[in-house]
mmCIF file of C-alpha atoms in Angstrom:
data_model
loop_
_atom_site.group_PDB
_atom_site.id
_atom_site.type_symbol
_atom_site.label_atom_id
_atom_site.label_comp_id
_atom_site.label_asym_id
_atom_site.label_seq_id
_atom_site.Cartn_x
_atom_site.Cartn_y
_atom_site.Cartn_z
ATOM 1 C CA MET A 1 0.117 0.106 0.028
ATOM 2 C CA GLY A 2 2.954 2.265 0.077
ATOM 3 C CA THR A 3 4.076 4.793 2.814
ATOM 4 C CA LEU A 4 1.928 7.333 4.376
ATOM 5 C CA TYR A 5 2.977 10.804 3.681
ATOM 6 C CA GLN A 6 2.118 13.346 6.409
ATOM 7 C CA LEU A 7 -0.108 16.359 6.233
ATOM 8 C CA ASP A 8 2.478 18.354 8.279
ATOM 9 C CA PRO A 9 5.351 19.267 7.606
ATOM 10 C CA ILE A 10 4.652 18.985 4.012
ATOM 11 C CA LEU A 11 1.826 21.297 4.059
ATOM 12 C CA GLN A 12 2.695 23.055 7.243
ATOM 13 C CA THR A 13 -0.960 23.710 7.987
ATOM 14 C CA PRO A 14 -1.404 25.629 11.229
ATOM 15 C CA GLY A 15 -3.656 24.149 13.819
ATOM 16 C CA LEU A 16 -3.109 20.480 12.692
ATOM 17 C CA ALA A 17 -1.195 17.852 14.615
ATOM 18 C CA ALA A 18 2.029 16.960 13.003
ATOM 19 C CA ASP A 19 1.414 13.317 13.509
ATOM 20 C CA ARG A 20 -1.960 13.326 11.577
ATOM 21 C CA PRO A 21 -1.477 11.065 8.542
ATOM 22 C CA VAL A 22 -3.232 11.089 5.312
ATOM 23 C CA ARG A 23 -3.910 7.439 4.335
ATOM 24 C CA ILE A 24 -4.704 8.295 0.867
ATOM 25 C CA THR A 25 -3.010 5.028 -0.537
ATOM 26 C CA GLU A 26 -4.975 2.890 2.044
ATOM 27 C CA ARG A 27 -8.260 4.529 1.134
ATOM 28 C CA ALA A 28 -7.658 4.373 -2.741
ATOM 29 C CA VAL A 29 -7.010 0.704 -2.468
ATOM 30 C CA LYS A 30 -10.153 -0.098 -0.379
ATOM 31 C CA ALA A 31 -12.307 2.223 -2.703
ATOM 32 C CA ARG A 32 -11.036 0.219 -5.947
ATOM 33 C CA GLN A 33 -11.767 -3.089 -4.039
ATOM 34 C CA GLY A 34 -15.257 -1.830 -3.379
ATOM 35 C CA ALA A 35 -14.877 -1.930 0.345
ATOM 36 C CA GLN A 36 -15.915 1.638 0.998
ATOM 37 C CA GLN A 37 -17.570 2.366 -2.185
ATOM 38 C CA ARG A 38 -20.951 3.891 -1.991
ATOM 39 C CA LEU A 39 -23.019 5.473 -4.632
ATOM 40 C CA PRO A 40 -24.002 9.138 -4.607
ATOM 41 C CA ILE A 41 -26.867 10.317 -2.291
ATOM 42 C CA THR A 42 -29.646 12.115 -4.242
ATOM 43 C CA ILE A 43 -32.203 12.809 -1.381
ATOM 44 C CA VAL A 44 -32.025 13.287 2.340
ATOM 45 C CA GLU A 45 -35.599 13.519 3.206
ATOM 46 C CA ASP A 46 -35.473 14.944 6.880
ATOM 47 C CA GLU A 47 -34.447 18.523 7.312
ATOM 48 C CA PRO A 48 -31.276 18.740 9.521
ATOM 49 C CA GLU A 49 -31.160 20.901 12.449
ATOM 50 C CA ARG A 50 -28.457 22.608 11.051
ATOM 51 C CA MET A 51 -26.662 22.676 7.516
ATOM 52 C CA VAL A 52 -23.358 24.419 6.645
ATOM 53 C CA PHE A 53 -22.554 25.028 3.016
ATOM 54 C CA MET A 54 -18.964 25.455 1.765
ATOM 55 C CA GLY A 55 -18.163 26.857 -1.701
ATOM 56 C CA ASP A 56 -15.034 26.265 -4.142
ATOM 57 C CA VAL A 57 -11.716 26.074 -2.020
ATOM 58 C CA HIS A 58 -9.539 25.095 -4.988
ATOM 59 C CA GLY A 59 -6.651 23.508 -3.205
ATOM 60 C CA ASP A 60 -6.385 26.128 -0.671
ATOM 61 C CA ILE A 61 -6.204 24.298 2.799
ATOM 62 C CA THR A 62 -5.963 27.255 4.742
ATOM 63 C CA ALA A 63 -9.291 28.581 3.390
ATOM 64 C CA PHE A 64 -10.727 25.249 3.860
ATOM 65 C CA GLN A 65 -9.605 25.108 7.395
ATOM 66 C CA ASP A 66 -11.013 28.715 7.999
ATOM 67 C CA CYS A 67 -14.388 27.657 6.756
ATOM 68 C CA LEU A 68 -14.444 24.580 9.114
ATOM 69 C CA GLU A 69 -13.283 26.691 12.041
ATOM 70 C CA VAL A 70 -15.663 29.677 11.582
ATOM 71 C CA ALA A 71 -18.468 27.106 11.372
ATOM 72 C CA GLY A 72 -17.339 25.307 14.658
ATOM 73 C CA LEU A 73 -16.777 21.978 12.773
ATOM 74 C CA ILE A 74 -13.496 21.040 13.849
ATOM 75 C CA ASP A 75 -11.353 20.943 17.140
ATOM 76 C CA GLU A 76 -7.698 21.895 17.490
ATOM 77 C CA GLU A 77 -6.535 18.510 15.978
ATOM 78 C CA GLY A 78 -8.618 19.126 12.918
ATOM 79 C CA ALA A 79 -11.140 16.186 13.957
ATOM 80 C CA TRP A 80 -15.126 16.563 13.463
ATOM 81 C CA ALA A 81 -16.537 18.793 16.293
ATOM 82 C CA GLY A 82 -19.783 19.586 14.543
ATOM 83 C CA GLY A 83 -22.139 16.995 16.255
ATOM 84 C CA THR A 84 -25.151 16.527 14.249
ATOM 85 C CA THR A 85 -24.377 19.434 11.750
ATOM 86 C CA VAL A 86 -24.688 18.583 7.991
ATOM 87 C CA LEU A 87 -21.600 19.848 6.148
ATOM 88 C CA VAL A 88 -21.980 20.129 2.308
ATOM 89 C CA GLN A 89 -19.089 21.187 0.257
ATOM 90 C CA LEU A 90 -20.026 22.210 -3.275
ATOM 91 C CA GLY A 91 -17.202 20.996 -5.291
ATOM 92 C CA ASP A 92 -14.120 22.438 -6.933
ATOM 93 C CA ILE A 93 -11.731 21.192 -4.337
ATOM 94 C CA PHE A 94 -9.140 20.384 -7.191
ATOM 95 C CA ASP A 95 -6.894 22.766 -9.117
ATOM 96 C CA ARG A 96 -5.231 26.187 -8.572
ATOM 97 C CA GLY A 97 -3.899 25.479 -5.189
ATOM 98 C CA ASP A 98 -1.340 22.952 -3.934
ATOM 99 C CA ASP A 99 -3.338 21.015 -1.329
ATOM 100 C CA ASP A 100 -6.367 19.579 -3.372
ATOM 101 C CA LEU A 101 -5.727 15.916 -2.499
ATOM 102 C CA ALA A 102 -5.080 16.585 1.113
ATOM 103 C CA ILE A 103 -8.350 18.466 1.280
ATOM 104 C CA GLU A 104 -10.274 15.610 -0.479
ATOM 105 C CA GLU A 105 -8.750 13.211 2.076
ATOM 106 C CA TRP A 106 -9.654 15.365 5.134
ATOM 107 C CA LEU A 107 -13.243 15.539 3.863
ATOM 108 C CA PHE A 108 -13.271 11.878 3.902
ATOM 109 C CA LEU A 109 -11.954 11.598 7.231
ATOM 110 C CA LEU A 110 -14.555 14.234 8.470
ATOM 111 C CA ALA A 111 -17.445 12.380 6.849
ATOM 112 C CA GLU A 112 -16.412 9.177 8.777
ATOM 113 C CA GLN A 113 -16.220 11.126 12.074
ATOM 114 C CA ALA A 114 -19.340 13.030 11.399
ATOM 115 C CA ALA A 115 -21.433 9.897 10.749
ATOM 116 C CA GLU A 116 -20.316 8.514 14.260
ATOM 117 C CA ALA A 117 -21.490 11.707 15.556
ATOM 118 C CA GLY A 118 -24.901 11.758 14.105
ATOM 119 C CA GLY A 119 -23.996 14.444 11.574
ATOM 120 C CA ALA A 120 -22.970 14.086 7.912
ATOM 121 C CA VAL A 121 -20.356 15.295 5.383
ATOM 122 C CA TYR A 122 -21.372 15.491 1.749
ATOM 123 C CA HIS A 123 -19.169 16.555 -1.125
ATOM 124 C CA LEU A 124 -20.416 17.338 -4.530
ATOM 125 C CA LEU A 125 -18.651 17.142 -7.823
ATOM 126 C CA GLY A 126 -17.648 20.512 -9.479
ATOM 127 C CA ASN A 127 -16.385 21.113 -12.946
ATOM 128 C CA HIS A 128 -12.906 21.051 -11.894
ATOM 129 C CA GLU A 129 -13.157 17.531 -10.574
ATOM 130 C CA LEU A 130 -14.500 16.231 -14.031
ATOM 131 C CA MET A 131 -11.744 18.146 -15.809
ATOM 132 C CA ASN A 132 -9.226 16.304 -13.977
ATOM 133 C CA ILE A 133 -11.129 12.841 -14.421
ATOM 134 C CA MET A 134 -11.203 13.720 -18.165
ATOM 135 C CA GLY A 135 -7.404 14.255 -18.173
ATOM 136 C CA ASP A 136 -7.406 18.202 -18.240
ATOM 137 C CA HIS A 137 -4.870 19.198 -15.457
ATOM 138 C CA SER A 138 -4.093 22.528 -16.839
ATOM 139 C CA SER A 139 -5.414 24.483 -13.841
ATOM 140 C CA ALA A 140 -3.563 22.189 -11.355
ATOM 141 C CA SER A 141 -0.295 23.761 -9.500
ATOM 142 C CA LYS A 142 2.872 21.816 -10.189
ATOM 143 C CA GLU A 143 3.254 21.440 -6.343
ATOM 144 C CA SER A 144 -0.312 19.496 -6.317
ATOM 145 C CA PHE A 145 1.201 16.738 -8.288
ATOM 146 C CA ALA A 146 3.697 15.604 -5.730
ATOM 147 C CA PRO A 147 1.286 13.680 -3.222
ATOM 148 C CA PHE A 148 0.085 11.581 -6.080
ATOM 149 C CA VAL A 149 3.378 9.854 -6.051
ATOM 150 C CA GLU A 150 2.195 8.001 -3.049
ATOM 151 C CA LEU A 151 -0.331 6.177 -5.421
ATOM 152 C CA SER A 152 2.216 5.063 -8.032
ATOM 153 C CA PRO A 153 1.980 1.381 -6.924
ATOM 154 C CA LEU A 154 -1.848 1.443 -7.789
ATOM 155 C CA VAL A 155 -1.316 3.134 -11.216
ATOM 156 C CA GLU A 156 2.037 1.548 -12.286
ATOM 157 C CA THR A 157 0.606 -1.079 -14.790
ATOM 158 C CA TRP A 158 -1.711 1.429 -16.263
ATOM 159 C CA MET A 159 1.434 3.649 -16.687
ATOM 160 C CA ASN A 160 3.518 1.054 -18.345
ATOM 161 C CA GLU A 161 0.528 0.149 -20.762
ATOM 162 C CA ASN A 162 -0.035 3.738 -21.788
ATOM 163 C CA THR A 163 3.356 5.355 -22.180
ATOM 164 C CA ALA A 164 2.448 6.427 -25.803
ATOM 165 C CA LEU A 165 -0.685 8.281 -24.309
ATOM 166 C CA LEU A 166 1.779 9.896 -21.565
ATOM 167 C CA GLU A 167 5.020 10.714 -23.510
ATOM 168 C CA LYS A 168 4.313 14.401 -24.043
ATOM 169 C CA VAL A 169 3.790 14.646 -20.342
ATOM 170 C CA PRO A 170 6.518 15.066 -17.715
ATOM 171 C CA LYS A 171 7.020 11.890 -15.927
ATOM 172 C CA TRP A 172 6.492 13.760 -12.588
ATOM 173 C CA ALA A 173 2.859 14.421 -13.686
ATOM 174 C CA TRP A 174 2.078 10.689 -14.532
ATOM 175 C CA PRO A 175 0.813 9.617 -11.305
ATOM 176 C CA ARG A 176 -1.679 12.344 -10.861
ATOM 177 C CA LEU A 177 -2.961 11.784 -14.567
ATOM 178 C CA ALA A 178 -3.209 8.071 -13.971
ATOM 179 C CA ALA A 179 -4.858 8.013 -10.528
ATOM 180 C CA MET A 180 -7.398 10.738 -11.486
ATOM 181 C CA ARG A 181 -8.513 9.278 -14.829
ATOM 182 C CA ALA A 182 -12.003 7.729 -15.009
ATOM 183 C CA SER A 183 -11.763 4.174 -13.399
ATOM 184 C CA GLY A 184 -8.601 5.347 -11.689
ATOM 185 C CA PRO A 185 -8.107 4.953 -7.888
ATOM 186 C CA VAL A 186 -9.090 8.653 -7.122
ATOM 187 C CA ALA A 187 -11.960 8.562 -9.430
ATOM 188 C CA HIS A 188 -13.103 5.519 -7.402
ATOM 189 C CA MET A 189 -12.861 7.592 -4.262
ATOM 190 C CA MET A 190 -14.812 10.351 -5.706
ATOM 191 C CA ALA A 191 -17.554 8.165 -7.192
ATOM 192 C CA GLY A 192 -19.644 8.595 -4.239
ATOM 193 C CA HIS A 193 -19.882 12.378 -4.737
ATOM 194 C CA SER A 194 -23.178 13.562 -5.880
ATOM 195 C CA VAL A 195 -23.736 16.042 -8.789
ATOM 196 C CA ALA A 196 -26.712 17.366 -7.182
ATOM 197 C CA MET A 197 -28.775 16.523 -4.136
ATOM 198 C CA LYS A 198 -31.867 17.596 -2.202
ATOM 199 C CA ILE A 199 -31.484 17.891 1.608
ATOM 200 C CA GLY A 200 -34.773 18.669 3.083
ATOM 201 C CA ASN A 201 -36.381 21.395 0.980
ATOM 202 C CA THR A 202 -32.788 22.700 -0.147
ATOM 203 C CA LEU A 203 -31.602 21.611 -3.644
ATOM 204 C CA VAL A 204 -27.617 21.760 -3.832
ATOM 205 C CA VAL A 205 -25.465 21.672 -6.887
ATOM 206 C CA HIS A 206 -22.324 23.050 -8.044
ATOM 207 C CA ALA A 207 -23.397 25.309 -10.620
ATOM 208 C CA GLY A 208 -27.146 25.046 -11.049
ATOM 209 C CA ILE A 209 -30.057 22.959 -12.207
ATOM 210 C CA LEU A 210 -31.891 24.395 -15.179
ATOM 211 C CA ARG A 211 -35.365 23.278 -16.752
ATOM 212 C CA GLU A 212 -33.433 21.664 -19.540
ATOM 213 C CA HIS A 213 -31.766 19.234 -17.091
ATOM 214 C CA LEU A 214 -35.256 18.023 -16.110
ATOM 215 C CA GLU A 215 -36.679 17.410 -19.606
ATOM 216 C CA PRO A 216 -37.943 13.704 -20.362
ATOM 217 C CA GLN A 217 -35.210 13.259 -23.299
ATOM 218 C CA ARG A 218 -32.476 14.008 -20.706
ATOM 219 C CA CYS A 219 -34.261 11.789 -17.853
ATOM 220 C CA GLY A 220 -34.688 8.447 -19.702
ATOM 221 C CA GLY A 221 -38.095 9.324 -20.738
ATOM 222 C CA VAL A 222 -39.430 10.196 -17.231
ATOM 223 C CA THR A 223 -41.929 12.801 -17.226
ATOM 224 C CA ASN A 224 -42.531 15.163 -14.198
ATOM 225 C CA GLY A 225 -39.555 13.484 -12.530
ATOM 226 C CA GLY A 226 -37.488 16.270 -11.179
ATOM 227 C CA VAL A 227 -35.993 14.296 -8.447
ATOM 228 C CA ALA A 228 -35.759 11.250 -10.541
ATOM 229 C CA CYS A 229 -33.768 13.187 -13.187
ATOM 230 C CA LEU A 230 -31.206 14.162 -10.401
ATOM 231 C CA GLU A 231 -30.898 10.586 -9.490
ATOM 232 C CA LEU A 232 -30.085 9.605 -12.856
ATOM 233 C CA LEU A 233 -27.715 12.383 -13.282
ATOM 234 C CA ASN A 234 -25.781 11.110 -10.242
ATOM 235 C CA SER A 235 -25.813 7.556 -11.499
ATOM 236 C CA VAL A 236 -24.508 8.378 -14.852
ATOM 237 C CA ALA A 237 -21.655 10.444 -13.183
ATOM 238 C CA ALA A 238 -20.892 7.710 -10.866
ATOM 239 C CA ASN A 239 -20.742 5.018 -13.736
ATOM 240 C CA TYR A 240 -18.442 7.156 -15.595
ATOM 241 C CA LEU A 241 -16.018 7.650 -12.657
ATOM 242 C CA LEU A 242 -16.083 3.973 -11.787
ATOM 243 C CA ASN A 243 -15.815 2.498 -15.182
ATOM 244 C CA GLY A 244 -14.554 4.970 -17.600
ATOM 245 C CA GLY A 245 -15.614 5.107 -21.122
ATOM 246 C CA GLY A 246 -16.873 8.344 -22.964
ATOM 247 C CA MET A 247 -17.866 11.425 -20.776
ATOM 248 C CA PRO A 248 -21.601 11.556 -20.904
ATOM 249 C CA GLN A 249 -21.337 14.853 -22.498
ATOM 250 C CA GLU A 250 -25.185 15.916 -22.793
ATOM 251 C CA MET A 251 -25.637 15.407 -18.897
ATOM 252 C CA LEU A 252 -22.568 16.425 -17.438
ATOM 253 C CA TRP A 253 -20.613 18.733 -19.750
ATOM 254 C CA GLY A 254 -21.160 21.863 -21.613
ATOM 255 C CA ARG A 255 -21.653 25.624 -21.051
ATOM 256 C CA GLU A 256 -25.127 25.074 -19.487
ATOM 257 C CA SER A 257 -24.484 21.829 -17.487
ATOM 258 C CA PRO A 258 -25.105 21.370 -13.876
ATOM 259 C CA VAL A 259 -21.294 21.917 -13.237
ATOM 260 C CA TRP A 260 -20.707 24.982 -15.664
ATOM 261 C CA THR A 261 -23.863 27.124 -15.703
ATOM 262 C CA ARG A 262 -23.855 30.637 -14.406
ATOM 263 C CA ARG A 263 -27.544 31.180 -14.884
ATOM 264 C CA TYR A 264 -28.259 31.973 -11.179
ATOM 265 C CA SER A 265 -24.983 33.490 -10.315
ATOM 266 C CA MET A 266 -24.793 36.322 -12.649
ATOM 267 C CA PRO A 267 -24.679 39.376 -12.495
ATOM 268 C CA ASP A 268 -22.023 38.901 -9.630
ATOM 269 C CA GLY A 269 -23.844 40.025 -6.425
ATOM 270 C CA LYS A 270 -26.845 41.341 -8.077
ATOM 271 C CA ALA A 271 -30.416 40.386 -8.333
ATOM 272 C CA LEU A 272 -31.267 37.813 -11.132
ATOM 273 C CA ALA A 273 -32.737 38.793 -14.548
ATOM 274 C CA LYS A 274 -36.430 38.006 -14.827
ATOM 275 C CA ASP A 275 -36.244 35.001 -17.166
ATOM 276 C CA ALA A 276 -33.449 33.441 -14.873
ATOM 277 C CA GLU A 277 -35.740 33.896 -11.827
ATOM 278 C CA GLU A 278 -38.638 32.296 -13.551
ATOM 279 C CA GLU A 279 -36.594 29.458 -14.578
ATOM 280 C CA LEU A 280 -35.269 29.101 -10.852
ATOM 281 C CA ILE A 281 -38.836 29.106 -9.762
ATOM 282 C CA ALA A 282 -39.777 26.390 -12.276
ATOM 283 C CA VAL A 283 -36.822 24.129 -11.237
ATOM 284 C CA LEU A 284 -37.575 24.519 -7.443
ATOM 285 C CA GLU A 285 -41.219 23.658 -8.034
ATOM 286 C CA ALA A 286 -40.408 20.476 -10.193
ATOM 287 C CA THR A 287 -37.999 19.205 -7.493
ATOM 288 C CA GLY A 288 -40.205 20.079 -4.417
ATOM 289 C CA SER A 289 -37.615 22.685 -3.119
ATOM 290 C CA ILE A 290 -37.860 26.044 -1.696
ATOM 291 C CA ARG A 291 -34.332 27.189 -2.347
ATOM 292 C CA MET A 292 -31.175 26.303 -4.401
ATOM 293 C CA VAL A 293 -27.469 26.554 -3.169
ATOM 294 C CA VAL A 294 -24.698 26.787 -5.694
ATOM 295 C CA GLY A 295 -21.112 27.585 -6.066
ATOM 296 C CA HIS A 296 -18.892 27.706 -9.121
ATOM 297 C CA THR A 297 -18.918 31.516 -9.843
ATOM 298 C CA PRO A 298 -17.007 33.833 -7.391
ATOM 299 C CA GLN A 299 -19.034 36.407 -5.742
ATOM 300 C CA SER A 300 -16.973 39.587 -5.092
ATOM 301 C CA ALA A 301 -19.173 40.555 -2.240
ATOM 302 C CA GLY A 302 -19.277 37.160 -0.512
ATOM 303 C CA ILE A 303 -22.020 34.885 -0.034
ATOM 304 C CA ASN A 304 -25.372 36.313 -1.091
ATOM 305 C CA SER A 305 -28.846 35.628 -2.250
ATOM 306 C CA ALA A 306 -31.132 36.524 -4.925
ATOM 307 C CA ALA A 307 -34.776 36.028 -6.174
ATOM 308 C CA GLN A 308 -35.943 36.481 -2.466
ATOM 309 C CA GLY A 309 -33.788 33.841 -1.045
ATOM 310 C CA LYS A 310 -34.532 31.263 -3.716
ATOM 311 C CA VAL A 311 -30.837 30.828 -4.667
ATOM 312 C CA TRP A 312 -27.828 31.432 -2.359
ATOM 313 C CA ARG A 313 -24.455 31.914 -4.128
ATOM 314 C CA VAL A 314 -21.730 30.489 -1.931
ATOM 315 C CA ASP A 315 -18.379 30.702 -3.972
ATOM 316 C CA THR A 316 -16.595 33.641 -2.326
ATOM 317 C CA GLY A 317 -13.434 33.100 -4.436
ATOM 318 C CA MET A 318 -11.558 32.275 -1.086
ATOM 319 C CA THR A 319 -8.228 31.390 -2.637
ATOM 320 C CA LYS A 320 -4.898 32.873 -2.822
ATOM 321 C CA ALA A 321 -5.345 33.297 -6.688
ATOM 322 C CA ILE A 322 -8.608 35.324 -6.427
ATOM 323 C CA GLY A 323 -8.393 37.010 -2.881
ATOM 324 C CA GLY A 324 -11.956 36.419 -1.502
ATOM 325 C CA LYS A 325 -12.620 35.733 2.194
ATOM 326 C CA PRO A 326 -13.466 32.460 3.765
ATOM 327 C CA GLU A 327 -17.290 32.310 4.527
ATOM 328 C CA VAL A 328 -20.000 29.563 4.901
ATOM 329 C CA LEU A 329 -23.626 29.565 4.705
ATOM 330 C CA GLU A 330 -25.713 28.293 7.601
ATOM 331 C CA ILE A 331 -29.216 27.206 7.488
ATOM 332 C CA ARG A 332 -30.994 25.933 10.517
ATOM 333 C CA LYS A 333 -34.217 23.933 10.654
ATOM 334 C CA GLY A 334 -37.391 26.314 10.548
ATOM 335 C CA GLY A 335 -35.444 28.740 8.025
ATOM 336 C CA GLU A 336 -33.022 30.836 9.972
ATOM 337 C CA ILE A 337 -30.156 31.733 7.649
ATOM 338 C CA SER A 338 -26.960 33.239 8.344
ATOM 339 C CA ILE A 339 -23.441 33.837 6.722
ATOM 340 C CA LEU A 340 -20.584 32.862 9.115
ATOM 341 C CA THR A 341 -17.419 34.735 8.681
ATOM 342 C CA LYS A 342 -14.078 35.234 10.304
ATOM 343 C CA ALA A 343 -15.369 38.589 11.646
ATOM 344 C CA GLY A 344 -18.639 37.169 13.026
ATOM 345 C CA ARG A 345 -22.388 36.171 11.849
ATOM 346 C CA VAL A 346 -23.942 38.213 9.203
ATOM 347 C CA SER A 347 -27.794 38.106 8.704
ATOM 348 C CA ALA A 348 -29.515 36.843 5.379
ATOM 349 C CA GLU A 349 -31.057 40.259 5.032
ATOM 350 C CA GLN A 350 -27.777 42.061 4.765
ATOM 351 C CA ARG A 351 -26.636 39.875 1.906
ATOM 352 C CA SER A 352 -29.785 40.010 -0.101
ATOM 353 C CA ALA A 353 -28.816 41.089 -3.740
ATOM 354 C CA ASP A 354 -32.366 42.011 -4.150
ATOM 355 C CA THR A 355 -32.364 44.833 -1.471
ATOM 356 C CA ASN A 356 -28.781 45.754 -0.847
ATOM 357 C CA LYS A 357 -25.986 47.373 -2.955
ATOM 358 C CA LEU A 358 -23.285 44.753 -2.348
ATOM 359 C CA THR A 359 -19.619 45.900 -2.269
ATOM 360 C CA GLY A 360 -17.162 43.554 -3.719
ATOM 361 C CA TRP A 361 -13.600 42.740 -2.191
ATOM 362 C CA PHE A 362 -11.992 41.802 -5.560
#
């Protein structure tokens, strides 16, 4: 299974115990063997007492840790301290920053610990996860390739059999490309991540669900099957990650796909156009939801809502490359909504793009 690499001092993350290992090789082996494989969850019927939503962190482990801390979800050792809280990370863990694989592993560890405490951690697929699965690592930092060397024993045979495919790529990049390819060990680890899910009455997706995503021709002929379409979407994505083959372009890719659309996130920090709001309302009605939470498009004013709270945009651009601030969205049972920041709690009303002129940070 290879040796374990340490989260510290390699990443030198403040606040984490230096002896906290990242057992990425162990976990990848078990995922490939099916011992820990689970299919994506589409529906969580009961509304949790407390939900926390985290946007894109793009390999910035400091921003990731800051989000966990402002939400009170971890202790000084980086272990779960959120009790029955449900944490949803909306994808785009990968690319740009150096620590994407370590964040992925940390989320897995937190999910195990949260389940034992009666809580849950869900991690959605974003466009950058799928880009890497498809072999596009153009947005990855050079430093982020290093931890994948740990997985070399799992992908050595594949690399030896595909040298012609890899010959134009530096050898130091081979383990990451091999491990993250569709049907590879890291893809197997991520096959349990949903594209979209509904928790209580909240619909969550990386970029957005549009009316066209719920049309019968996209949903195996199912009519009036909003949630059934989401289940099919998750199933198709999981099958691709587990087994490889061609990317299901119509369902997962393209400018207006669930991981790429910016329909509900633009204009940045401003109210939705009338047609976008009408589409949002139609999708919420079709899925039996009262709100949608999305990431993907950085909001220069931080987390904000539009369409009278029917959509929340939680990508704050909280990476060194963009310069946004770490924030999370908190929704409590009964509908109380707050934005949690390092400076304190902000009310939902203060971040309504419908009624406020929101000022950007970047």
